[in-house]
mmCIF file of C-alpha atoms in Angstrom:
data_model
loop_
_atom_site.group_PDB
_atom_site.id
_atom_site.type_symbol
_atom_site.label_atom_id
_atom_site.label_comp_id
_atom_site.label_asym_id
_atom_site.label_seq_id
_atom_site.Cartn_x
_atom_site.Cartn_y
_atom_site.Cartn_z
ATOM 1 C CA UNK A 1 0.124 -0.004 0.055
ATOM 2 C CA UNK A 2 3.000 1.730 0.473
ATOM 3 C CA UNK A 3 4.202 1.937 -2.556
ATOM 4 C CA UNK A 4 1.102 1.953 -4.157
ATOM 5 C CA UNK A 5 0.543 5.175 -2.788
ATOM 6 C CA UNK A 6 4.031 6.499 -3.924
ATOM 7 C CA UNK A 7 2.638 5.315 -7.759
ATOM 8 C CA UNK A 8 -0.681 7.186 -7.133
ATOM 9 C CA UNK A 9 1.300 10.558 -5.578
ATOM 10 C CA UNK A 10 3.802 10.546 -8.263
ATOM 11 C CA UNK A 11 1.270 10.338 -10.685
ATOM 12 C CA UNK A 12 -0.494 13.349 -9.502
ATOM 13 C CA UNK A 13 2.474 15.426 -9.953
ATOM 14 C CA UNK A 14 1.802 15.086 -13.855
ATOM 15 C CA UNK A 15 -1.487 16.584 -13.808
ATOM 16 C CA UNK A 16 -3.185 20.030 -13.364
ATOM 17 C CA UNK A 17 -3.367 21.607 -10.115
ATOM 18 C CA UNK A 18 -7.048 21.245 -11.146
ATOM 19 C CA UNK A 19 -7.465 18.216 -11.636
ATOM 20 C CA UNK A 20 -5.692 16.333 -8.794
ATOM 21 C CA UNK A 21 -8.566 15.387 -7.201
ATOM 22 C CA UNK A 22 -9.121 11.512 -8.385
ATOM 23 C CA UNK A 23 -5.118 11.184 -7.400
ATOM 24 C CA UNK A 24 -5.329 12.890 -3.910
ATOM 25 C CA UNK A 25 -8.072 11.081 -2.755
ATOM 26 C CA UNK A 26 -7.136 7.696 -4.141
ATOM 27 C CA UNK A 27 -3.733 8.463 -2.418
ATOM 28 C CA UNK A 28 -4.970 9.231 0.894
ATOM 29 C CA UNK A 29 -6.880 5.714 0.601
ATOM 30 C CA UNK A 30 -3.959 3.964 0.464
ATOM 31 C CA UNK A 31 -1.918 5.787 2.309
ATOM 32 C CA UNK A 32 -4.428 4.994 5.432
ATOM 33 C CA UNK A 33 -4.646 1.685 3.842
ATOM 34 C CA UNK A 34 -0.759 1.047 4.428
ATOM 35 C CA UNK A 35 -0.784 2.736 8.091
ATOM 36 C CA UNK A 36 -3.435 0.772 9.147
ATOM 37 C CA UNK A 37 -2.019 -2.647 7.947
ATOM 38 C CA UNK A 38 1.382 -1.523 9.743
ATOM 39 C CA UNK A 39 -0.670 -1.360 12.895
ATOM 40 C CA UNK A 40 -1.978 -4.473 12.520
ATOM 41 C CA UNK A 41 1.006 -6.501 11.508
ATOM 42 C CA UNK A 42 3.143 -4.536 14.783
ATOM 43 C CA UNK A 43 0.048 -6.034 16.564
ATOM 44 C CA UNK A 44 -0.998 -2.571 18.107
ATOM 45 C CA UNK A 45 -4.397 -2.398 16.742
ATOM 46 C CA UNK A 46 -5.716 -5.182 18.202
ATOM 47 C CA UNK A 47 -8.006 -6.395 21.213
ATOM 48 C CA UNK A 48 -9.795 -9.468 22.138
ATOM 49 C CA UNK A 49 -13.313 -9.701 22.912
ATOM 50 C CA UNK A 50 -13.934 -12.287 25.772
ATOM 51 C CA UNK A 51 -16.974 -14.060 26.531
ATOM 52 C CA UNK A 52 -17.872 -16.476 29.208
ATOM 53 C CA UNK A 53 -19.398 -19.931 27.924
ATOM 54 C CA UNK A 54 -21.018 -22.174 30.862
ATOM 55 C CA UNK A 55 -20.789 -25.837 30.765
ATOM 56 C CA UNK A 56 -23.245 -27.789 32.029
ATOM 57 C CA UNK A 57 -22.613 -31.072 33.204
ATOM 58 C CA UNK A 58 -25.606 -33.800 32.782
ATOM 59 C CA UNK A 59 -25.033 -37.460 33.930
ATOM 60 C CA UNK A 60 -26.923 -40.428 34.636
ATOM 61 C CA UNK A 61 -26.503 -41.086 37.922
ATOM 62 C CA UNK A 62 -29.568 -40.434 39.345
ATOM 63 C CA UNK A 63 -31.856 -41.845 37.110
ATOM 64 C CA UNK A 64 -33.006 -38.422 36.077
ATOM 65 C CA UNK A 65 -30.368 -36.933 34.092
ATOM 66 C CA UNK A 66 -28.518 -34.859 36.505
ATOM 67 C CA UNK A 67 -25.312 -35.767 38.356
ATOM 68 C CA UNK A 68 -25.858 -34.690 41.753
ATOM 69 C CA UNK A 69 -22.767 -32.915 43.110
ATOM 70 C CA UNK A 70 -21.364 -31.913 39.494
ATOM 71 C CA UNK A 71 -21.678 -27.982 39.038
ATOM 72 C CA UNK A 72 -21.690 -25.746 36.240
ATOM 73 C CA UNK A 73 -18.780 -24.543 35.120
ATOM 74 C CA UNK A 74 -17.508 -21.655 33.038
ATOM 75 C CA UNK A 75 -14.570 -20.999 30.814
ATOM 76 C CA UNK A 76 -13.487 -17.601 28.822
ATOM 77 C CA UNK A 77 -13.765 -18.091 25.327
ATOM 78 C CA UNK A 78 -11.578 -15.337 23.618
ATOM 79 C CA UNK A 79 -11.441 -13.852 20.053
ATOM 80 C CA UNK A 80 -9.135 -10.915 18.245
ATOM 81 C CA UNK A 81 -10.925 -8.545 17.234
ATOM 82 C CA UNK A 82 -8.518 -6.182 14.563
ATOM 83 C CA UNK A 83 -9.983 -2.891 15.282
ATOM 84 C CA UNK A 84 -7.837 -1.034 13.220
ATOM 85 C CA UNK A 85 -9.610 -2.385 10.364
ATOM 86 C CA UNK A 86 -12.742 -0.423 11.219
ATOM 87 C CA UNK A 87 -10.758 2.374 11.602
ATOM 88 C CA UNK A 88 -9.335 2.189 8.300
ATOM 89 C CA UNK A 89 -12.753 1.232 6.860
ATOM 90 C CA UNK A 90 -14.095 4.024 8.557
ATOM 91 C CA UNK A 91 -11.978 6.627 6.158
ATOM 92 C CA UNK A 92 -11.142 4.787 3.096
ATOM 93 C CA UNK A 93 -14.230 3.518 2.191
ATOM 94 C CA UNK A 94 -15.992 6.791 2.226
ATOM 95 C CA UNK A 95 -13.003 7.959 -0.031
ATOM 96 C CA UNK A 96 -13.685 5.305 -2.081
ATOM 97 C CA UNK A 97 -17.335 6.052 -2.861
ATOM 98 C CA UNK A 98 -16.591 9.803 -3.137
ATOM 99 C CA UNK A 99 -13.829 9.127 -5.889
ATOM 100 C CA UNK A 100 -16.630 6.773 -7.463
ATOM 101 C CA UNK A 101 -19.594 9.532 -7.218
ATOM 102 C CA UNK A 102 -17.514 12.324 -8.194
ATOM 103 C CA UNK A 103 -16.524 9.962 -11.251
ATOM 104 C CA UNK A 104 -20.330 9.364 -12.112
ATOM 105 C CA UNK A 105 -20.961 13.282 -11.106
ATOM 106 C CA UNK A 106 -23.760 12.162 -8.458
ATOM 107 C CA UNK A 107 -25.040 14.943 -6.485
ATOM 108 C CA UNK A 108 -23.817 16.003 -3.014
ATOM 109 C CA UNK A 109 -27.183 14.532 -1.501
ATOM 110 C CA UNK A 110 -27.080 11.286 -2.527
ATOM 111 C CA UNK A 111 -22.978 11.249 -2.420
ATOM 112 C CA UNK A 112 -23.188 12.154 1.216
ATOM 113 C CA UNK A 113 -26.317 9.795 1.968
ATOM 114 C CA UNK A 114 -23.848 6.679 0.110
ATOM 115 C CA UNK A 115 -21.434 8.149 2.902
ATOM 116 C CA UNK A 116 -23.277 8.112 5.828
ATOM 117 C CA UNK A 117 -24.848 5.002 5.024
ATOM 118 C CA UNK A 118 -21.422 3.261 4.840
ATOM 119 C CA UNK A 119 -20.133 4.387 7.671
ATOM 120 C CA UNK A 120 -23.313 3.043 9.201
ATOM 121 C CA UNK A 121 -22.506 -0.182 7.829
ATOM 122 C CA UNK A 122 -18.900 -0.203 8.813
ATOM 123 C CA UNK A 123 -20.012 0.930 12.526
ATOM 124 C CA UNK A 124 -22.478 -2.040 12.819
ATOM 125 C CA UNK A 125 -19.880 -4.320 11.665
ATOM 126 C CA UNK A 126 -17.993 -2.949 14.756
ATOM 127 C CA UNK A 127 -20.588 -3.099 17.344
ATOM 128 C CA UNK A 128 -21.260 -6.916 15.989
ATOM 129 C CA UNK A 129 -17.529 -7.674 16.335
ATOM 130 C CA UNK A 130 -17.786 -6.736 19.746
ATOM 131 C CA UNK A 131 -21.654 -8.217 20.392
ATOM 132 C CA UNK A 132 -21.808 -11.847 22.668
ATOM 133 C CA UNK A 133 -22.248 -14.416 20.708
ATOM 134 C CA UNK A 134 -25.534 -16.134 19.371
ATOM 135 C CA UNK A 135 -27.480 -13.159 20.667
ATOM 136 C CA UNK A 136 -30.418 -11.186 18.672
ATOM 137 C CA UNK A 137 -28.227 -7.713 19.313
ATOM 138 C CA UNK A 138 -25.087 -9.185 17.029
ATOM 139 C CA UNK A 139 -28.010 -10.239 14.922
ATOM 140 C CA UNK A 140 -29.327 -6.546 14.952
ATOM 141 C CA UNK A 141 -26.076 -5.119 14.231
ATOM 142 C CA UNK A 142 -25.533 -7.364 11.082
ATOM 143 C CA UNK A 143 -29.405 -6.715 9.619
ATOM 144 C CA UNK A 144 -28.775 -2.681 10.328
ATOM 145 C CA UNK A 145 -25.132 -3.281 8.653
ATOM 146 C CA UNK A 146 -27.236 -4.904 5.287
ATOM 147 C CA UNK A 147 -29.309 -2.418 5.264
ATOM 148 C CA UNK A 148 -27.086 -0.133 5.026
ATOM 149 C CA UNK A 149 -25.224 -1.603 2.206
ATOM 150 C CA UNK A 150 -28.480 -1.704 0.402
ATOM 151 C CA UNK A 151 -28.392 2.229 0.647
ATOM 152 C CA UNK A 152 -24.476 2.333 -0.829
ATOM 153 C CA UNK A 153 -25.901 0.156 -3.644
ATOM 154 C CA UNK A 154 -29.026 2.725 -4.118
ATOM 155 C CA UNK A 155 -26.556 5.883 -3.868
ATOM 156 C CA UNK A 156 -24.153 4.762 -5.912
ATOM 157 C CA UNK A 157 -24.802 1.937 -8.376
ATOM 158 C CA UNK A 158 -28.184 2.465 -9.102
ATOM 159 C CA UNK A 159 -28.301 6.445 -9.170
ATOM 160 C CA UNK A 160 -24.505 6.813 -10.106
ATOM 161 C CA UNK A 161 -25.471 4.799 -13.187
ATOM 162 C CA UNK A 162 -28.311 7.399 -14.174
ATOM 163 C CA UNK A 163 -25.996 10.041 -13.543
ATOM 164 C CA UNK A 164 -23.012 8.881 -15.659
ATOM 165 C CA UNK A 165 -24.883 8.335 -18.874
ATOM 166 C CA UNK A 166 -24.690 12.020 -19.236
ATOM 167 C CA UNK A 167 -20.684 11.944 -19.403
ATOM 168 C CA UNK A 168 -20.752 9.592 -22.074
ATOM 169 C CA UNK A 169 -19.783 5.638 -22.873
ATOM 170 C CA UNK A 170 -15.819 5.410 -21.835
ATOM 171 C CA UNK A 171 -16.745 7.272 -18.604
ATOM 172 C CA UNK A 172 -19.781 5.119 -18.260
ATOM 173 C CA UNK A 173 -18.211 2.168 -19.153
ATOM 174 C CA UNK A 174 -15.085 3.096 -16.483
ATOM 175 C CA UNK A 175 -17.678 3.876 -13.839
ATOM 176 C CA UNK A 176 -19.834 0.702 -14.698
ATOM 177 C CA UNK A 177 -16.475 -1.375 -14.219
ATOM 178 C CA UNK A 178 -14.794 -0.069 -11.012
ATOM 179 C CA UNK A 179 -18.701 0.396 -8.925
ATOM 180 C CA UNK A 180 -19.189 -3.015 -10.142
ATOM 181 C CA UNK A 181 -15.739 -4.614 -9.268
ATOM 182 C CA UNK A 182 -16.212 -2.770 -5.720
ATOM 183 C CA UNK A 183 -19.855 -3.765 -4.754
ATOM 184 C CA UNK A 184 -18.908 -7.933 -6.061
ATOM 185 C CA UNK A 185 -16.044 -6.989 -3.960
ATOM 186 C CA UNK A 186 -17.546 -5.708 -1.272
ATOM 187 C CA UNK A 187 -20.369 -8.490 -1.235
ATOM 188 C CA UNK A 188 -18.155 -11.241 -1.449
ATOM 189 C CA UNK A 189 -15.992 -10.161 1.284
ATOM 190 C CA UNK A 190 -18.167 -11.276 4.542
ATOM 191 C CA UNK A 191 -18.240 -14.807 3.094
#
């Protein structure tokens, strides 16, 4: 990501200042990702989410299925959460959406709504990562994230496709391929 940031930054120097916005936004995306990946690789951007699990002990010694004198036991199950991913995504994915919306000519209101929906989707994922296993709460955060993702698709892909038609076939094909790649990748990522 650092090399990509340097390449995008170098390419920006060959473009007039008035037309560098895409280069600057893309450089910020890769630079943010580079910092995030370094933080995760160095172990500084992770935490553990622990939950206590109860083990119920059942036996057949007294005829009713219960083992007298065998108390329930408890143990902690911890899961590592790379919270830097969510910080990274909170910065990079809105910038990516901004790039797509600017390319398509999407108006400010739809661009802002796409970015806010994206942030809601990311925060819902973060809250689900820290939620208690097997609870309605986690599924609630998942559902909120899915609904927010549908809003992202509507504001960027559907509205953007309508807006980009006015910019011609070349820009339309570029937007279509970039938007499709992004949305397919984002849809497949949770799997």
